[in-house]
Amino acid sequence: MTARSKRRAVVVGASVAGVSAVEALRDGGFEGDVILVGAEAHMPYDRPPLSKQLLAGAWDTEQVMLRPAARYSELDVELRLGVSATSLDVSARAINLDNGEALRYDRLLIATGANPRLPGFVRPLEGVHLLRTLGEALGLRSALLRRPRVVVIGAGFIGSEVAATARGMGCEVTVLEALASPMAQALGAAVGEKLGRLHSEHGVVVVCNATVAGLVGDGVVEAVQLEDGSRVPADVVIVGTGVSPATAWLEGAGLAVSDGVECDQFCRAAPHVYAAGDVARWAQSTGKSVRVEHWTNAVEQGRHAAHNLIASLHGLTQRPYAPTPYFWSDQHGRKIHFVGWSSSEAEILALDETRIVVLYARDERLCGALTLDAPRALAMLRPLVAREAPLADARATVAAAGPARRPIPMENGVSPQPHRLVG
Amino acid sequence: MRVRADQRKCQAYANCILAAPDVFDLDDASGKVVVLEETPTDERRAAVQEAVRNCPTQAITVDAETRHVA
């Protein structure tokens, strides 16, 4: 073994970003030691099913594992699970763990993800749930099986998905949203209204512009108190008010931290330190910095950071990270897919009675696209989003995508014209 | 290479058709992945590998196929 192969890469965070990084290190020919540190005792698992398949009971714990256990020996990675990193010493190139150990590294990759943000009104009452970890998901599932009255605070991704799943399990569900419509922050008001209607059609009560004043109950939650004086009775309350990057352990490390670990365009936070996934904020070529909390970004950024990490060991050129973000969400059996960045200029196009495409633009150029049950249209729009094509080209692409992939009844050999503007 | 997709694992997350739209599609009726091209050309290799990596349910597998020329 050469000296080079003795090098050690430490990945903190047994998340999808962390596991993707470990795989990319080996794919990229890194022959040194690889250590993956994870705060939870479970084998690395995947989070998207926690609010959907696992919560609904369609999948078991085994099915949410990111990789079969044997994969980690195949990758020759040392797993340190159930151990948290407590601090980072950049000059000593070491991290400290909560078991007292100091772990030296040649290169570090931070993938510690994010933790639920807790509003001030949250008190430790029975019946109040968060949903970030596998344990929390299993706990919530057993509570939902008793068909409680459910109140979801926050109609973002987690809140909307949990509401849909709980409703599907036969619970009475109310969603409280501070803004004027669900998912408005991510997708804009017009799309938010549509998604709000989707909830209503499935029997979920959505209360928008709702400000929560507090939780009612002594030991056990009984209701959610709103600022306007009304009370919503609840046996189970789920707090889904967003997440904050898990950077507490980096305090005093000398890294720039501001709503995420600040990285340059190469995913680099410091000369030997990289970051990826929910925890990472990176500089775009425009100079603006962004942070993305979606699964596909965690995979792509984890891999990208790992490749740059390897390049840095060999004095090779590192590549800037410039993704076209992608995410999906399942609600009430409908598939929402999104690519790019949203904007306030949203144009909603209907493909047919139920399927829609939303084009997001900045100055008449396409910056993002959303589809409801129309993934093929999204795939066709992706390259247009990537090159910021004129909005007119995007409209033409949607017209061409149309419902052509499902059989259309033909009258006199002429296909009907299914495209019309709505909303 | 030969591409296979496991419809039982597929959850219609559509990462594959974004990565390699010429190779994958989702069936409108079942909502599940379908392989449009089982033995894609080498120029699509990178896109197919991206689809494999980006599938949240690991529903896509690729076998390396060695061609023996007589």
Short mmCIF file of C-alpha atoms in Angstrom, two decimals:
data_model
loop_
_atom_site.label_atom_id
_atom_site.label_comp_id
_atom_site.label_asym_id
_atom_site.label_seq_id
_atom_site.Cartn_x
_atom_site.Cartn_y
_atom_site.Cartn_z
CA MET A 1 0.00 0.00 0.00
CA THR A 2 1.37 3.42 -0.90
CA ALA A 3 1.29 6.46 1.37
CA ARG A 4 -1.46 7.94 -0.79
CA SER A 5 -3.77 4.99 -0.16
CA LYS A 6 -3.41 5.54 3.59
CA ARG A 7 -5.19 8.86 3.37
CA ARG A 8 -8.38 9.20 5.32
CA ALA A 9 -11.66 10.77 4.26
CA VAL A 10 -14.24 11.31 6.99
CA VAL A 11 -17.87 11.89 6.02
CA VAL A 12 -20.05 13.25 8.82
CA GLY A 13 -23.73 12.46 8.37
CA ALA A 14 -25.08 9.02 7.44
CA SER A 15 -27.58 10.75 5.21
CA VAL A 16 -28.36 10.34 1.53
CA ALA A 17 -25.72 13.03 0.85
CA GLY A 18 -23.21 11.20 3.05
CA VAL A 19 -23.81 7.77 1.54
CA SER A 20 -23.74 9.18 -2.01
CA ALA A 21 -20.43 10.85 -1.19
CA VAL A 22 -18.96 7.59 0.12
CA GLU A 23 -19.98 5.74 -3.05
CA ALA A 24 -18.55 8.52 -5.22
CA LEU A 25 -15.25 8.40 -3.32
CA ARG A 26 -14.86 4.74 -4.21
CA ASP A 27 -16.21 5.18 -7.77
CA GLY A 28 -13.69 7.97 -8.20
CA GLY A 29 -10.80 5.73 -7.18
CA PHE A 30 -10.17 6.93 -3.62
CA GLU A 31 -8.25 4.05 -2.05
CA GLY A 32 -7.65 5.43 1.42
CA ASP A 33 -9.72 4.88 4.55
CA VAL A 34 -13.31 6.07 4.44
CA ILE A 35 -15.20 6.62 7.68
CA LEU A 36 -18.90 7.48 7.77
CA VAL A 37 -20.12 8.99 11.04
CA GLY A 38 -23.87 8.94 11.80
CA ALA A 39 -25.67 10.28 14.88
CA GLU A 40 -28.45 7.70 14.73
CA ALA A 41 -27.89 4.05 15.57
CA HIS A 42 -29.82 2.82 12.50
CA MET A 43 -28.09 1.86 9.29
CA PRO A 44 -28.29 4.83 6.89
CA TYR A 45 -31.88 5.28 5.76
CA ASP A 46 -33.86 7.36 3.33
CA ARG A 47 -36.21 10.13 4.45
CA PRO A 48 -38.73 10.66 1.63
CA PRO A 49 -40.73 7.50 2.52
CA LEU A 50 -41.05 8.58 6.17
CA SER A 51 -43.97 10.91 5.41
CA LYS A 52 -45.45 8.59 2.77
CA GLN A 53 -44.91 4.82 2.34
CA LEU A 54 -43.54 4.13 5.84
CA LEU A 55 -46.08 6.32 7.60
CA ALA A 56 -48.93 4.71 5.65
CA GLY A 57 -47.64 1.23 6.47
CA ALA A 58 -47.06 0.27 2.83
CA TRP A 59 -43.33 -0.16 3.54
CA ASP A 60 -41.49 -1.57 6.53
CA THR A 61 -38.27 -0.32 8.14
CA GLU A 62 -36.15 -2.59 5.96
CA GLN A 63 -37.46 -0.92 2.82
CA VAL A 64 -36.35 2.57 3.85
CA MET A 65 -32.70 1.56 4.24
CA LEU A 66 -30.55 3.39 1.69
CA ARG A 67 -28.39 0.35 0.90
CA PRO A 68 -28.27 -3.29 1.92
CA ALA A 69 -25.86 -3.74 4.86
CA ALA A 70 -23.46 -5.77 2.70
CA ARG A 71 -22.95 -2.78 0.42
CA TYR A 72 -20.89 -1.00 3.09
CA SER A 73 -18.38 -3.82 3.38
CA GLU A 74 -18.23 -3.93 -0.39
CA LEU A 75 -17.39 -0.21 -0.32
CA ASP A 76 -14.86 -0.87 2.44
CA VAL A 77 -16.28 1.96 4.55
CA GLU A 78 -16.07 2.04 8.31
CA LEU A 79 -19.46 2.95 9.78
CA ARG A 80 -19.49 4.85 13.06
CA LEU A 81 -23.18 4.89 13.90
CA GLY A 82 -24.86 6.23 17.01
CA VAL A 83 -22.01 8.71 17.41
CA SER A 84 -22.27 12.48 16.92
CA ALA A 85 -19.61 14.94 15.93
CA THR A 86 -19.39 17.63 18.60
CA SER A 87 -16.72 19.92 17.20
CA LEU A 88 -14.29 20.49 14.37
CA ASP A 89 -10.67 21.57 14.64
CA VAL A 90 -9.62 22.67 11.16
CA SER A 91 -5.96 23.34 12.06
CA ALA A 92 -5.53 19.89 13.64
CA ARG A 93 -7.65 18.34 10.85
CA ALA A 94 -9.74 16.45 13.35
CA ILE A 95 -13.31 16.18 14.52
CA ASN A 96 -14.32 15.36 18.07
CA LEU A 97 -17.02 12.79 18.72
CA ASP A 98 -19.44 12.55 21.63
CA ASN A 99 -17.77 9.32 22.76
CA GLY A 100 -14.64 11.33 23.56
CA GLU A 101 -12.73 10.22 20.50
CA ALA A 102 -10.89 12.60 18.16
CA LEU A 103 -10.99 11.50 14.53
CA ARG A 104 -8.23 12.80 12.30
CA TYR A 105 -8.86 13.37 8.60
CA ASP A 106 -7.04 14.33 5.44
CA ARG A 107 -10.31 15.45 3.89
CA LEU A 108 -13.64 16.07 5.61
CA LEU A 109 -17.09 16.06 4.04
CA ILE A 110 -19.89 17.59 6.10
CA ALA A 111 -23.34 16.11 5.40
CA THR A 112 -25.09 16.57 8.73
CA GLY A 113 -28.39 17.64 7.17
CA ALA A 114 -30.95 19.72 9.03
CA ASN A 115 -33.11 19.57 12.14
CA PRO A 116 -36.77 20.58 12.51
CA ARG A 117 -37.25 24.20 13.44
CA LEU A 118 -39.30 24.50 16.60
CA PRO A 119 -41.61 27.50 16.98
CA GLY A 120 -41.73 29.03 20.46
CA PHE A 121 -45.20 27.65 21.22
CA VAL A 122 -44.10 24.01 21.09
CA ARG A 123 -44.16 22.35 24.54
CA PRO A 124 -43.32 18.75 25.37
CA LEU A 125 -46.90 17.45 25.47
CA GLU A 126 -47.97 13.92 24.67
CA GLY A 127 -49.46 13.86 21.18
CA VAL A 128 -47.10 16.48 19.75
CA HIS A 129 -44.92 15.06 16.99
CA LEU A 130 -42.08 16.03 14.70
CA LEU A 131 -41.16 14.12 11.58
CA ARG A 132 -37.52 13.96 10.63
CA THR A 133 -36.18 10.64 11.89
CA LEU A 134 -37.22 7.03 11.42
CA GLY A 135 -38.03 6.78 15.12
CA GLU A 136 -40.31 9.81 14.90
CA ALA A 137 -42.04 8.38 11.83
CA LEU A 138 -42.71 5.04 13.56
CA GLY A 139 -43.99 6.85 16.65
CA LEU A 140 -46.32 9.00 14.56
CA ARG A 141 -47.53 5.95 12.64
CA SER A 142 -48.64 4.15 15.79
CA ALA A 143 -50.42 7.31 16.96
CA LEU A 144 -52.23 7.69 13.61
CA LEU A 145 -53.41 4.07 13.71
CA ARG A 146 -55.74 5.08 16.56
CA ARG A 147 -57.54 7.41 14.09
CA PRO A 148 -57.01 10.56 16.11
CA ARG A 149 -58.07 14.08 15.26
CA VAL A 150 -54.93 15.40 13.58
CA VAL A 151 -53.74 18.98 13.33
CA VAL A 152 -50.74 19.67 11.10
CA ILE A 153 -48.97 22.96 11.71
CA GLY A 154 -47.32 24.14 8.49
CA ALA A 155 -48.36 23.26 4.92
CA GLY A 156 -44.89 22.90 3.43
CA PHE A 157 -43.62 19.62 2.00
CA ILE A 158 -43.66 17.60 5.20
CA GLY A 159 -46.91 19.09 6.46
CA SER A 160 -48.73 18.58 3.16
CA GLU A 161 -47.51 15.00 2.74
CA VAL A 162 -48.27 14.01 6.32
CA ALA A 163 -51.74 15.55 6.04
CA ALA A 164 -52.42 13.54 2.88
CA THR A 165 -51.09 10.32 4.40
CA ALA A 166 -53.01 10.76 7.67
CA ARG A 167 -56.19 11.47 5.73
CA GLY A 168 -55.56 8.32 3.69
CA MET A 169 -55.35 6.42 6.98
CA GLY A 170 -58.83 7.62 7.87
CA CYS A 171 -57.96 10.43 10.27
CA GLU A 172 -59.78 13.73 10.54
CA VAL A 173 -57.11 16.23 9.44
CA THR A 174 -56.78 20.01 9.71
CA VAL A 175 -53.77 21.85 8.29
CA LEU A 176 -52.85 25.26 9.69
CA GLU A 177 -50.76 27.44 7.41
CA ALA A 178 -49.39 30.88 8.27
CA LEU A 179 -49.26 32.00 4.63
CA ALA A 180 -52.14 32.53 2.18
CA SER A 181 -51.87 29.05 0.62
CA PRO A 182 -50.07 25.69 1.08
CA MET A 183 -46.50 25.40 -0.20
CA ALA A 184 -46.68 29.04 -1.27
CA GLN A 185 -43.11 29.72 -0.23
CA ALA A 186 -41.68 27.03 -2.49
CA LEU A 187 -44.14 27.12 -5.38
CA GLY A 188 -45.94 30.46 -5.38
CA ALA A 189 -49.49 31.46 -4.50
CA ALA A 190 -51.27 30.25 -7.65
CA VAL A 191 -49.91 26.72 -7.40
CA GLY A 192 -50.41 26.78 -3.64
CA GLU A 193 -54.10 27.47 -4.13
CA LYS A 194 -54.41 24.49 -6.47
CA LEU A 195 -52.71 22.24 -3.94
CA GLY A 196 -54.97 23.63 -1.24
CA ARG A 197 -57.96 22.61 -3.36
CA LEU A 198 -56.48 19.13 -3.75
CA HIS A 199 -56.44 18.84 0.05
CA SER A 200 -60.03 20.08 0.34
CA GLU A 201 -61.24 17.64 -2.32
CA HIS A 202 -59.83 14.83 -0.20
CA GLY A 203 -61.45 16.02 2.99
CA VAL A 204 -58.49 17.76 4.60
CA VAL A 205 -59.49 21.07 6.20
CA VAL A 206 -56.95 23.75 5.27
CA VAL A 207 -56.88 26.94 7.32
CA CYS A 208 -54.62 29.57 5.76
CA ASN A 209 -53.39 32.86 7.21
CA ALA A 210 -53.52 31.06 10.56
CA THR A 211 -51.22 32.17 13.35
CA VAL A 212 -50.76 29.65 16.12
CA ALA A 213 -50.79 31.19 19.60
CA GLY A 214 -50.13 28.03 21.56
CA LEU A 215 -50.88 24.43 22.37
CA VAL A 216 -53.71 23.65 24.79
CA GLY A 217 -53.37 20.76 27.21
CA ASP A 218 -51.85 19.62 30.46
CA GLY A 219 -49.49 16.73 29.85
CA VAL A 220 -51.48 15.69 26.78
CA VAL A 221 -52.30 17.97 23.87
CA GLU A 222 -56.02 18.80 23.52
CA ALA A 223 -56.17 21.59 20.96
CA VAL A 224 -54.25 24.22 19.04
CA GLN A 225 -55.04 27.79 20.00
CA LEU A 226 -55.00 30.37 17.20
CA GLU A 227 -54.28 34.10 17.51
CA ASP A 228 -57.81 34.95 16.38
CA GLY A 229 -59.18 33.22 19.47
CA SER A 230 -60.38 30.03 17.79
CA ARG A 231 -59.36 26.57 18.94
CA VAL A 232 -58.83 23.49 16.81
CA PRO A 233 -59.30 20.28 18.83
CA ALA A 234 -56.47 17.77 18.38
CA ASP A 235 -55.34 14.39 19.68
CA VAL A 236 -52.22 14.51 17.54
CA VAL A 237 -50.34 17.66 16.50
CA ILE A 238 -47.58 17.48 13.90
CA VAL A 239 -45.19 20.41 13.75
CA GLY A 240 -43.92 20.85 10.18
CA THR A 241 -42.56 24.37 10.19
CA GLY A 242 -39.34 23.83 8.29
CA VAL A 243 -35.81 22.86 9.19
CA SER A 244 -32.54 24.53 10.11
CA PRO A 245 -29.15 23.28 8.93
CA ALA A 246 -27.43 21.13 11.58
CA THR A 247 -24.40 23.34 12.17
CA ALA A 248 -24.36 23.70 15.97
CA TRP A 249 -21.33 21.38 16.19
CA LEU A 250 -19.35 23.69 13.90
CA GLU A 251 -19.49 26.65 16.25
CA GLY A 252 -16.03 28.02 16.84
CA ALA A 253 -14.52 25.95 14.02
CA GLY A 254 -13.73 29.03 12.00
CA LEU A 255 -15.97 28.07 9.09
CA ALA A 256 -18.39 30.64 7.72
CA VAL A 257 -21.85 29.53 8.84
CA SER A 258 -24.96 31.49 7.94
CA ASP A 259 -28.11 29.41 7.40
CA GLY A 260 -25.83 26.58 6.34
CA VAL A 261 -22.12 25.97 5.92
CA GLU A 262 -20.95 28.50 3.37
CA CYS A 263 -19.07 26.89 0.50
CA ASP A 264 -17.48 28.18 -2.66
CA GLN A 265 -18.70 26.98 -6.06
CA PHE A 266 -16.66 23.78 -5.60
CA CYS A 267 -18.59 22.69 -2.47
CA ARG A 268 -15.55 23.64 -0.41
CA ALA A 269 -15.97 25.25 3.01
CA ALA A 270 -12.23 25.36 3.83
CA PRO A 271 -9.12 23.98 2.13
CA HIS A 272 -9.68 20.38 3.27
CA VAL A 273 -13.36 20.59 4.12
CA TYR A 274 -16.34 20.04 1.82
CA ALA A 275 -20.08 20.13 2.50
CA ALA A 276 -23.14 18.71 0.73
CA GLY A 277 -26.89 18.31 1.14
CA ASP A 278 -29.30 20.24 3.37
CA VAL A 279 -26.46 21.62 5.48
CA ALA A 280 -24.54 23.23 2.60
CA ARG A 281 -24.94 26.71 1.17
CA TRP A 282 -22.94 27.34 -1.96
CA ALA A 283 -22.01 30.26 -4.17
CA GLN A 284 -23.54 30.28 -7.64
CA SER A 285 -21.77 31.86 -10.60
CA THR A 286 -24.05 34.88 -10.21
CA GLY A 287 -22.54 35.45 -6.76
CA LYS A 288 -25.82 34.64 -5.04
CA SER A 289 -25.61 31.81 -2.53
CA VAL A 290 -28.24 29.09 -2.27
CA ARG A 291 -29.12 26.09 -0.13
CA VAL A 292 -31.38 23.30 -1.38
CA GLU A 293 -33.24 20.89 0.91
CA HIS A 294 -34.17 18.20 -1.60
CA TRP A 295 -33.22 14.57 -2.03
CA THR A 296 -31.80 14.72 -5.55
CA ASN A 297 -29.59 17.66 -4.64
CA ALA A 298 -28.23 15.71 -1.69
CA VAL A 299 -27.26 12.85 -4.03
CA GLU A 300 -25.76 15.09 -6.69
CA GLN A 301 -23.99 17.45 -4.34
CA GLY A 302 -22.67 14.58 -2.23
CA ARG A 303 -21.16 13.02 -5.33
CA HIS A 304 -19.90 16.32 -6.68
CA ALA A 305 -18.19 17.26 -3.42
CA ALA A 306 -16.58 13.81 -3.27
CA HIS A 307 -15.21 14.14 -6.80
CA ASN A 308 -13.76 17.57 -6.01
CA LEU A 309 -12.32 16.18 -2.79
CA ILE A 310 -10.47 13.52 -4.76
CA ALA A 311 -9.32 16.11 -7.33
CA SER A 312 -7.87 18.21 -4.50
CA LEU A 313 -5.75 15.26 -3.34
CA HIS A 314 -4.19 14.94 -6.79
CA GLY A 315 -3.83 18.65 -7.52
CA LEU A 316 -6.40 18.35 -10.29
CA THR A 317 -8.92 21.00 -11.36
CA GLN A 318 -12.11 21.06 -9.31
CA ARG A 319 -15.43 21.56 -11.07
CA PRO A 320 -18.02 24.16 -10.04
CA TYR A 321 -21.32 22.79 -8.77
CA ALA A 322 -24.15 24.14 -10.94
CA PRO A 323 -27.16 21.84 -10.71
CA THR A 324 -30.69 22.18 -11.98
CA PRO A 325 -32.55 21.27 -8.77
CA TYR A 326 -35.24 18.63 -8.91
CA PHE A 327 -37.80 17.42 -6.40
CA TRP A 328 -41.02 15.50 -6.14
CA SER A 329 -43.88 15.20 -3.70
CA ASP A 330 -46.77 12.74 -3.41
CA GLN A 331 -50.07 14.05 -2.07
CA HIS A 332 -53.44 12.29 -2.21
CA GLY A 333 -52.16 9.91 -4.87
CA ARG A 334 -51.06 12.76 -7.12
CA LYS A 335 -47.47 13.17 -8.27
CA ILE A 336 -45.89 16.58 -8.11
CA HIS A 337 -42.56 16.99 -9.88
CA PHE A 338 -40.50 20.16 -10.03
CA VAL A 339 -37.31 21.18 -11.79
CA GLY A 340 -35.33 24.41 -11.53
CA TRP A 341 -36.16 27.44 -9.43
CA SER A 342 -39.56 28.96 -8.74
CA SER A 343 -40.37 32.63 -9.29
CA SER A 344 -43.30 34.99 -8.88
CA GLU A 345 -44.03 34.76 -12.63
CA ALA A 346 -45.97 31.47 -12.75
CA GLU A 347 -48.09 30.44 -15.71
CA ILE A 348 -50.41 27.45 -15.27
CA LEU A 349 -51.20 25.32 -18.33
CA ALA A 350 -53.69 22.44 -18.28
CA LEU A 351 -52.83 19.29 -20.22
CA ASP A 352 -56.26 17.82 -19.57
CA GLU A 353 -58.87 17.70 -16.82
CA THR A 354 -56.45 16.74 -14.07
CA ARG A 355 -52.86 17.16 -15.25
CA ILE A 356 -51.16 20.53 -15.19
CA VAL A 357 -47.83 22.11 -16.07
CA VAL A 358 -46.61 25.29 -14.42
CA LEU A 359 -43.93 27.40 -16.05
CA TYR A 360 -41.89 29.71 -13.82
CA ALA A 361 -40.13 32.57 -15.55
CA ARG A 362 -37.83 35.51 -14.90
CA ASP A 363 -37.92 38.21 -17.55
CA GLU A 364 -39.77 35.94 -20.00
CA ARG A 365 -37.14 33.21 -19.66
CA LEU A 366 -37.86 29.81 -18.15
CA CYS A 367 -36.29 29.26 -14.70
CA GLY A 368 -38.42 26.39 -13.40
CA ALA A 369 -41.27 24.02 -14.18
CA LEU A 370 -43.74 21.99 -12.15
CA THR A 371 -46.00 19.19 -13.28
CA LEU A 372 -48.92 17.47 -11.64
CA ASP A 373 -49.10 13.87 -12.90
CA ALA A 374 -47.15 14.76 -16.05
CA PRO A 375 -43.50 13.73 -15.53
CA ARG A 376 -42.81 13.27 -19.24
CA ALA A 377 -43.60 16.94 -19.87
CA LEU A 378 -41.20 17.81 -17.08
CA ALA A 379 -38.44 15.72 -18.62
CA MET A 380 -38.93 17.61 -21.89
CA LEU A 381 -38.78 20.95 -20.08
CA ARG A 382 -35.66 20.18 -18.08
CA PRO A 383 -33.13 21.13 -20.80
CA LEU A 384 -35.09 24.33 -21.42
CA VAL A 385 -34.87 25.20 -17.73
CA ALA A 386 -31.14 24.47 -17.75
CA ARG A 387 -30.51 26.89 -20.63
CA GLU A 388 -33.11 29.44 -19.48
CA ALA A 389 -34.99 29.21 -22.75
CA PRO A 390 -37.53 31.85 -23.84
CA LEU A 391 -40.94 31.24 -22.30
CA ALA A 392 -42.45 30.91 -25.79
CA ASP A 393 -40.24 27.86 -26.47
CA ALA A 394 -41.39 26.31 -23.21
CA ARG A 395 -45.04 26.80 -24.15
CA ALA A 396 -44.37 25.13 -27.50
CA THR A 397 -42.69 22.21 -25.73
CA VAL A 398 -45.66 21.75 -23.41
CA ALA A 399 -48.03 21.83 -26.38
CA ALA A 400 -45.92 19.12 -28.05
CA ALA A 401 -45.72 17.02 -24.84
CA GLY A 402 -49.44 17.15 -24.26
CA PRO A 403 -51.28 13.94 -23.57
CA ALA A 404 -49.72 12.29 -26.61
CA ARG A 405 -48.40 9.38 -24.59
CA ARG A 406 -51.81 8.17 -23.56
CA PRO A 407 -54.30 6.95 -26.12
CA ILE A 408 -56.47 9.82 -27.29
CA PRO A 409 -59.86 9.18 -28.85
CA MET A 410 -59.71 10.39 -32.42
CA GLU A 411 -62.63 11.98 -34.20
CA ASN A 412 -62.44 11.89 -37.99
CA GLY A 413 -58.75 11.19 -37.64
CA VAL A 414 -58.13 14.48 -35.83
CA SER A 415 -56.77 14.63 -32.29
CA PRO A 416 -58.57 16.99 -29.97
CA GLN A 417 -56.68 20.10 -28.90
CA PRO A 418 -56.25 19.55 -25.18
CA HIS A 419 -54.27 22.62 -24.24
CA ARG A 420 -55.95 25.55 -22.70
CA LEU A 421 -55.00 28.16 -20.21
CA VAL A 422 -56.61 28.01 -16.82
CA GLY A 423 -56.43 30.04 -13.65
CA MET B 1 -25.01 -2.46 -21.38
CA ARG B 2 -28.40 -3.89 -20.60
CA VAL B 3 -30.89 -1.83 -18.57
CA ARG B 4 -33.48 -3.37 -16.28
CA ALA B 5 -36.16 -1.68 -14.20
CA ASP B 6 -38.06 -3.24 -11.32
CA GLN B 7 -41.67 -2.03 -11.44
CA ARG B 8 -42.34 -3.35 -7.95
CA LYS B 9 -39.75 -0.97 -6.54
CA CYS B 10 -40.70 2.01 -8.74
CA GLN B 11 -42.52 4.85 -6.96
CA ALA B 12 -42.77 7.12 -10.02
CA TYR B 13 -40.32 9.68 -8.67
CA ALA B 14 -39.27 10.32 -12.29
CA ASN B 15 -35.60 10.92 -11.58
CA CYS B 16 -34.81 8.40 -14.35
CA ILE B 17 -36.73 10.09 -17.12
CA LEU B 18 -35.18 13.40 -16.20
CA ALA B 19 -31.72 11.89 -16.40
CA ALA B 20 -32.26 9.77 -19.53
CA PRO B 21 -35.54 10.63 -21.28
CA ASP B 22 -34.66 8.50 -24.31
CA VAL B 23 -34.21 5.38 -22.22
CA PHE B 24 -36.95 5.61 -19.57
CA ASP B 25 -40.58 6.59 -19.37
CA LEU B 26 -43.40 6.23 -16.88
CA ASP B 27 -46.38 4.23 -18.05
CA ASP B 28 -49.47 6.46 -17.92
CA ALA B 29 -51.75 3.67 -16.79
CA SER B 30 -49.64 2.03 -14.08
CA GLY B 31 -47.48 5.06 -13.26
CA LYS B 32 -44.49 2.73 -13.21
CA VAL B 33 -41.16 2.93 -15.00
CA VAL B 34 -40.80 1.42 -18.46
CA VAL B 35 -37.54 0.91 -20.29
CA LEU B 36 -37.78 2.32 -23.81
CA GLU B 37 -34.36 1.11 -24.85
CA GLU B 38 -32.96 -1.98 -23.16
CA THR B 39 -29.52 -1.82 -24.74
CA PRO B 40 -28.74 1.88 -25.10
CA THR B 41 -25.71 3.03 -27.05
CA ASP B 42 -22.50 4.01 -25.27
CA GLU B 43 -23.20 7.72 -25.70
CA ARG B 44 -26.14 7.31 -23.30
CA ARG B 45 -24.05 5.50 -20.71
CA ALA B 46 -23.48 8.56 -18.52
CA ALA B 47 -27.16 9.49 -18.57
CA VAL B 48 -28.22 5.95 -17.69
CA GLN B 49 -25.73 5.83 -14.82
CA GLU B 50 -27.14 9.11 -13.53
CA ALA B 51 -30.60 7.53 -13.65
CA VAL B 52 -29.36 4.51 -11.68
CA ARG B 53 -27.77 6.70 -9.00
CA ASN B 54 -30.67 9.13 -8.78
CA CYS B 55 -33.37 6.49 -8.37
CA PRO B 56 -34.48 6.78 -4.75
CA THR B 57 -35.77 3.20 -4.69
CA GLN B 58 -32.85 1.57 -6.54
CA ALA B 59 -35.29 0.24 -9.11
CA ILE B 60 -32.88 0.44 -12.03
CA THR B 61 -29.97 -1.88 -12.63
CA VAL B 62 -27.44 -2.04 -15.42
CA ASP B 63 -25.55 -5.14 -16.45
CA ALA B 64 -22.29 -4.68 -18.26
CA GLU B 65 -22.54 -6.65 -21.45
CA THR B 66 -19.41 -7.89 -23.07
CA ARG B 67 -19.71 -8.52 -26.75
CA HIS B 68 -17.56 -11.30 -28.10
CA VAL B 69 -16.75 -10.95 -31.72
CA ALA B 70 -16.10 -14.23 -33.43
#
